[in-house]
CSV table of C-alpha atoms in Angstrom, one decimal:
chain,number,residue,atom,x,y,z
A,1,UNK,CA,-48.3,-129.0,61.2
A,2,UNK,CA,-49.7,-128.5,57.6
A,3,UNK,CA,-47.2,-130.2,56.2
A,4,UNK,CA,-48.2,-133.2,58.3
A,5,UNK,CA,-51.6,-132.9,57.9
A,6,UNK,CA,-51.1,-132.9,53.6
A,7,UNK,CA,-48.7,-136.1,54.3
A,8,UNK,CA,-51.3,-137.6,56.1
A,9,UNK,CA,-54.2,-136.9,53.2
A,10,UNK,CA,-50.9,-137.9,50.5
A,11,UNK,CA,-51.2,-141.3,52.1
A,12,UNK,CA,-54.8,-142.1,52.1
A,13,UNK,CA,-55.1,-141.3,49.1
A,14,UNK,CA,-52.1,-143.4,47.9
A,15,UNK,CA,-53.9,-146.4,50.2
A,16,UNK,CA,-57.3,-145.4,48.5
A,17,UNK,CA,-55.8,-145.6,44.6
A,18,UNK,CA,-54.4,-149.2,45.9
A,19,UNK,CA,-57.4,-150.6,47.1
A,20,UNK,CA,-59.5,-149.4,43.9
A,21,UNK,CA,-57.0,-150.4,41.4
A,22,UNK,CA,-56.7,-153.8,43.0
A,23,UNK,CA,-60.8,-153.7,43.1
A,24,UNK,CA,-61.2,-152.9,39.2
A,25,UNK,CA,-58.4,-155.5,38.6
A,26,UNK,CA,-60.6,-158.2,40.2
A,27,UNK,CA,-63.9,-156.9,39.3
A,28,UNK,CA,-62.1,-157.4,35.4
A,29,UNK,CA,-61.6,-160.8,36.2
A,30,UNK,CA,-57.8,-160.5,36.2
A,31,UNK,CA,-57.1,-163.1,38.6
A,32,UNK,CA,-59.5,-165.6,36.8
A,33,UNK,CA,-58.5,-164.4,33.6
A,34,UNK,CA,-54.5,-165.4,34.4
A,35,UNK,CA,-53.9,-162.0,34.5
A,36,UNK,CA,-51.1,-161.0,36.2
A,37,UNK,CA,-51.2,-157.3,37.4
A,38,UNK,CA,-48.9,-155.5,35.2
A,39,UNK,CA,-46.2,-154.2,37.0
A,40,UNK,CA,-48.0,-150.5,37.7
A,41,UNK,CA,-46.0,-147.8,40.2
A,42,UNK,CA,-48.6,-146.6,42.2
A,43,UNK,CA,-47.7,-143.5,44.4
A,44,UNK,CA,-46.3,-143.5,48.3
A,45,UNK,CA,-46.6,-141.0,50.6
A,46,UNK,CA,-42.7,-140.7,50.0
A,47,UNK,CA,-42.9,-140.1,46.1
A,48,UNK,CA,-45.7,-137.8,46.5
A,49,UNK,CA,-44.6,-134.3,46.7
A,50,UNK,CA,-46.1,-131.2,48.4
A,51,UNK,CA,-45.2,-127.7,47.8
A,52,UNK,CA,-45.3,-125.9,50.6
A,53,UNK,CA,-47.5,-122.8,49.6
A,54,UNK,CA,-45.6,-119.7,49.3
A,55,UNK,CA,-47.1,-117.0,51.3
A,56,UNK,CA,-46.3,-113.7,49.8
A,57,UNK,CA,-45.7,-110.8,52.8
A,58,UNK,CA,-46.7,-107.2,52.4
A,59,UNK,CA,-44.1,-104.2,52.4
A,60,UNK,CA,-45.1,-103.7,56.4
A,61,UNK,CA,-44.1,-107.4,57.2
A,62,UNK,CA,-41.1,-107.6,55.4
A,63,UNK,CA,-40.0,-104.0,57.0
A,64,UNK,CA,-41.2,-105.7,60.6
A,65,UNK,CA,-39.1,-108.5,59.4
A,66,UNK,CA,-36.3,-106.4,58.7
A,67,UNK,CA,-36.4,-104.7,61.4
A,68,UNK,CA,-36.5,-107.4,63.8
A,69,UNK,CA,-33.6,-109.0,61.9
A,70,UNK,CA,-31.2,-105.8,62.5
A,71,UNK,CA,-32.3,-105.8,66.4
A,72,UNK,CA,-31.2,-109.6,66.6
A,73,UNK,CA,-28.1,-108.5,65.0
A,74,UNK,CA,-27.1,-105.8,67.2
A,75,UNK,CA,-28.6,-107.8,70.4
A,76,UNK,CA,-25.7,-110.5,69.8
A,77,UNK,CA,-23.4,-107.4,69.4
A,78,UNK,CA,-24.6,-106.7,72.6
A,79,UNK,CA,-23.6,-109.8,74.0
A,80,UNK,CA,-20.5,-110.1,72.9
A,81,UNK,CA,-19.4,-107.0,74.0
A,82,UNK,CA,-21.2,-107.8,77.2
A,83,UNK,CA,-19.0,-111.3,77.4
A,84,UNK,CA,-15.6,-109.6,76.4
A,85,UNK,CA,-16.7,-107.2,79.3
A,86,UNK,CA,-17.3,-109.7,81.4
A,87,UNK,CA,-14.0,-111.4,81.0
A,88,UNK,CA,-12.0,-108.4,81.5
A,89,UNK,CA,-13.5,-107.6,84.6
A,90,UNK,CA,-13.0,-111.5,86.0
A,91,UNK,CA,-9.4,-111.0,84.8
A,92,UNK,CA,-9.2,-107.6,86.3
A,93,UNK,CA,-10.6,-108.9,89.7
A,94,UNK,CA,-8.5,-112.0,89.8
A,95,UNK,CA,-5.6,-109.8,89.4
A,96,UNK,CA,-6.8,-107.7,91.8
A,97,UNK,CA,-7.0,-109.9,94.0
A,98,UNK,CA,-3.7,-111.3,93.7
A,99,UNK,CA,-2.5,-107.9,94.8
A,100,UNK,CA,-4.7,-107.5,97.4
A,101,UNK,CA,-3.5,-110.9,99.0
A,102,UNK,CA,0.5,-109.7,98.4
A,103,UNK,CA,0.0,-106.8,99.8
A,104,UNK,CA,-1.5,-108.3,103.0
A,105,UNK,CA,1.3,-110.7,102.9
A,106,UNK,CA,3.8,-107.7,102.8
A,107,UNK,CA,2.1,-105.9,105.1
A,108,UNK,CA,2.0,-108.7,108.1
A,109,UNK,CA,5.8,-108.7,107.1
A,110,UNK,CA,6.7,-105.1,107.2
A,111,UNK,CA,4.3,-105.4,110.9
A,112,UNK,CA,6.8,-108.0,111.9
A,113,UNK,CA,9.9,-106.3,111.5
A,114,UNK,CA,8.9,-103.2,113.0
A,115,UNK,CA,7.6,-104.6,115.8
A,116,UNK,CA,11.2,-106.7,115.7
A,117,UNK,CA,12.7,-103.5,115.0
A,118,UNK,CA,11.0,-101.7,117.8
A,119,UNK,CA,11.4,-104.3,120.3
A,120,UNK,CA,15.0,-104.3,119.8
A,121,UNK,CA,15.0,-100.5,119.7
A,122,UNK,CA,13.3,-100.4,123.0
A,123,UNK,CA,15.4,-103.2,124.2
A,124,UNK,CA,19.0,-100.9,123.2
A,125,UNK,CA,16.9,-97.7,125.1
A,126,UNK,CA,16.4,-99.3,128.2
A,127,UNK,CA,20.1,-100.5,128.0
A,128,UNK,CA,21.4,-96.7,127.3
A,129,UNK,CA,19.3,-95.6,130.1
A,130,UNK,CA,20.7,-97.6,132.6
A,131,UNK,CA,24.3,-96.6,131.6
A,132,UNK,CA,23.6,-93.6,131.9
A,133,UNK,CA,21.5,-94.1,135.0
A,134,UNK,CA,25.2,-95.8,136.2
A,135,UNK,CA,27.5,-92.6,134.7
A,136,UNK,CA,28.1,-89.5,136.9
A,137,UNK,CA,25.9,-87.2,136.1
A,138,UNK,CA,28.6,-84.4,134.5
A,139,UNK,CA,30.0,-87.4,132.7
A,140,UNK,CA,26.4,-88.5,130.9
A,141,UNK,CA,25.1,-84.7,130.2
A,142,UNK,CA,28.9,-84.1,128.2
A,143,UNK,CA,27.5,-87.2,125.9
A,144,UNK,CA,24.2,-86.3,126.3
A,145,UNK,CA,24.5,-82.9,124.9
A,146,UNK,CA,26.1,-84.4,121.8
A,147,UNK,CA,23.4,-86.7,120.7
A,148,UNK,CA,20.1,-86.0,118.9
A,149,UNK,CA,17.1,-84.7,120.7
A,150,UNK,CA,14.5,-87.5,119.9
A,151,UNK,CA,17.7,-90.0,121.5
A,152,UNK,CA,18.3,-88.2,124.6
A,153,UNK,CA,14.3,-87.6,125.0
A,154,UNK,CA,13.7,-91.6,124.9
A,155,UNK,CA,16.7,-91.8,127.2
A,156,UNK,CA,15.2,-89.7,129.7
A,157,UNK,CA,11.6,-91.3,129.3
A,158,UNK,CA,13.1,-94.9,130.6
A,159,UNK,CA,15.3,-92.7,133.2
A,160,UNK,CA,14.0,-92.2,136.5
A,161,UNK,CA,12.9,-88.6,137.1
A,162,UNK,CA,16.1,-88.3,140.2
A,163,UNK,CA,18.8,-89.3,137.8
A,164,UNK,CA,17.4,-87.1,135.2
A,165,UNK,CA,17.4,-84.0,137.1
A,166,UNK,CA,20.7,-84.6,137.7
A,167,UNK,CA,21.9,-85.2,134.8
A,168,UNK,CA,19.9,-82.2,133.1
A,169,UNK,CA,21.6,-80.1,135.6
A,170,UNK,CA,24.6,-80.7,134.5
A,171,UNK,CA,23.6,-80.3,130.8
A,172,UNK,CA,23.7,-77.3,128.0
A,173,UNK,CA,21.4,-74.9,129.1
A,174,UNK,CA,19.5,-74.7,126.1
A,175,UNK,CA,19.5,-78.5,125.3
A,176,UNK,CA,18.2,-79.0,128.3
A,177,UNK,CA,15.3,-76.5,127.9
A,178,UNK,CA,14.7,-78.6,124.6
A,179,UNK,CA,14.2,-82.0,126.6
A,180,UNK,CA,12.2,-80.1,129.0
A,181,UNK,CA,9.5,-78.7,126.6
A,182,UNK,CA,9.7,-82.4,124.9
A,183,UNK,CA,9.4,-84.5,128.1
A,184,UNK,CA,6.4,-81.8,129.2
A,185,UNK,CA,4.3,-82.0,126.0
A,186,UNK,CA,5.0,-86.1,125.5
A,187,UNK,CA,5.7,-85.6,122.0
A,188,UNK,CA,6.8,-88.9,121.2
A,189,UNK,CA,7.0,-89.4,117.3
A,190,UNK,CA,4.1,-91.7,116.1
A,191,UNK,CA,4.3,-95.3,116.3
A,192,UNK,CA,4.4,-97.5,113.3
């Protein structure tokens, strides 16, 4: 703004010089005379020069200055290191969420297959019940006292209670107790 306002008074008083060095050339009679002006420079606004003054700042400004300078500094620090951070979080999140998604992929997979796997489990149960449902009952407790307790418990749970009794009748004593105490508490394994 000062600058603008010295440019403006550089001007007038370039136009100013003009007009009274053409007014003493005419009040000379230089035009009647023949007198050509000579060829004079007179000053423009553009050759005119203006130094800006120089303000001189005491020891409490220029340590303000400083000061401020040094908290710009380590404010762009700052936000760089807020930036990097900033990145590495949206990296980390898009990763994580990559996983998140493939693990919920894997997951509605691995729910498919058991429930595949347990439908065809359930489907093979119901099949050994009803052979040995068919089987005399001596004849099913001699295989039956072979086979793992969780089997012959699932057996028995798709079994109806008559053929059951029979077949537990015919059964290992203490095998049978076994199946008992299993088919009284329900303790089915948890389902997956």
């Amino acid at each position: 703004m000062r600058f603008q306002a010295a440019r403006s008074v550089g001007v007038a008083t370039a136009v100013l010089l003009g007009t009274l060095g053409t007014a003493a050339w005419a009040a000379e009679g230089g035009a009647a005379k023949g007198k050509a002006p000579q060829n004079e420079v007179l000053p423009t606004p553009a050759d005119a020069q203006i130094e800006p003054q120089r303000r001189q700042f005491s020891d409490m400004e220029v340590k303000l200055l400083q000061e401020l300078e040094l908290r710009r500094v380590e404010l762009e620090r700052r936000e760089q290191a807020l930036n990097i951070r900033e990145r590495l979080v949206d990296l980390a999140e898009s990763r994580l969420t990559g996983r998140v998604t493939r693990l919920e992929e894997l997951q509605t997979s691995l729910e498919k297959l058991l429930k595949n796997l347990s439908d065809k489990e359930e489907s093979e149960l119901e099949q050994l019940a009803k052979i040995y449902e068919a089987m005399k009952p001596a004849a099913a407790a001699t295989v039956l006292d072979r086979l793992d307790d969780k089997i012959v418990f699932d057996v028995f749970k798709r079994m109806k209670n008559k053929n059951t009794a029979k077949i537990m009748e015919k059964m290992n004593p203490l095998k049978a107790k076994i199946i008992s105490e299993m088919l009284a508490e329900k303790s089915d394994l948890p389902q997956f």
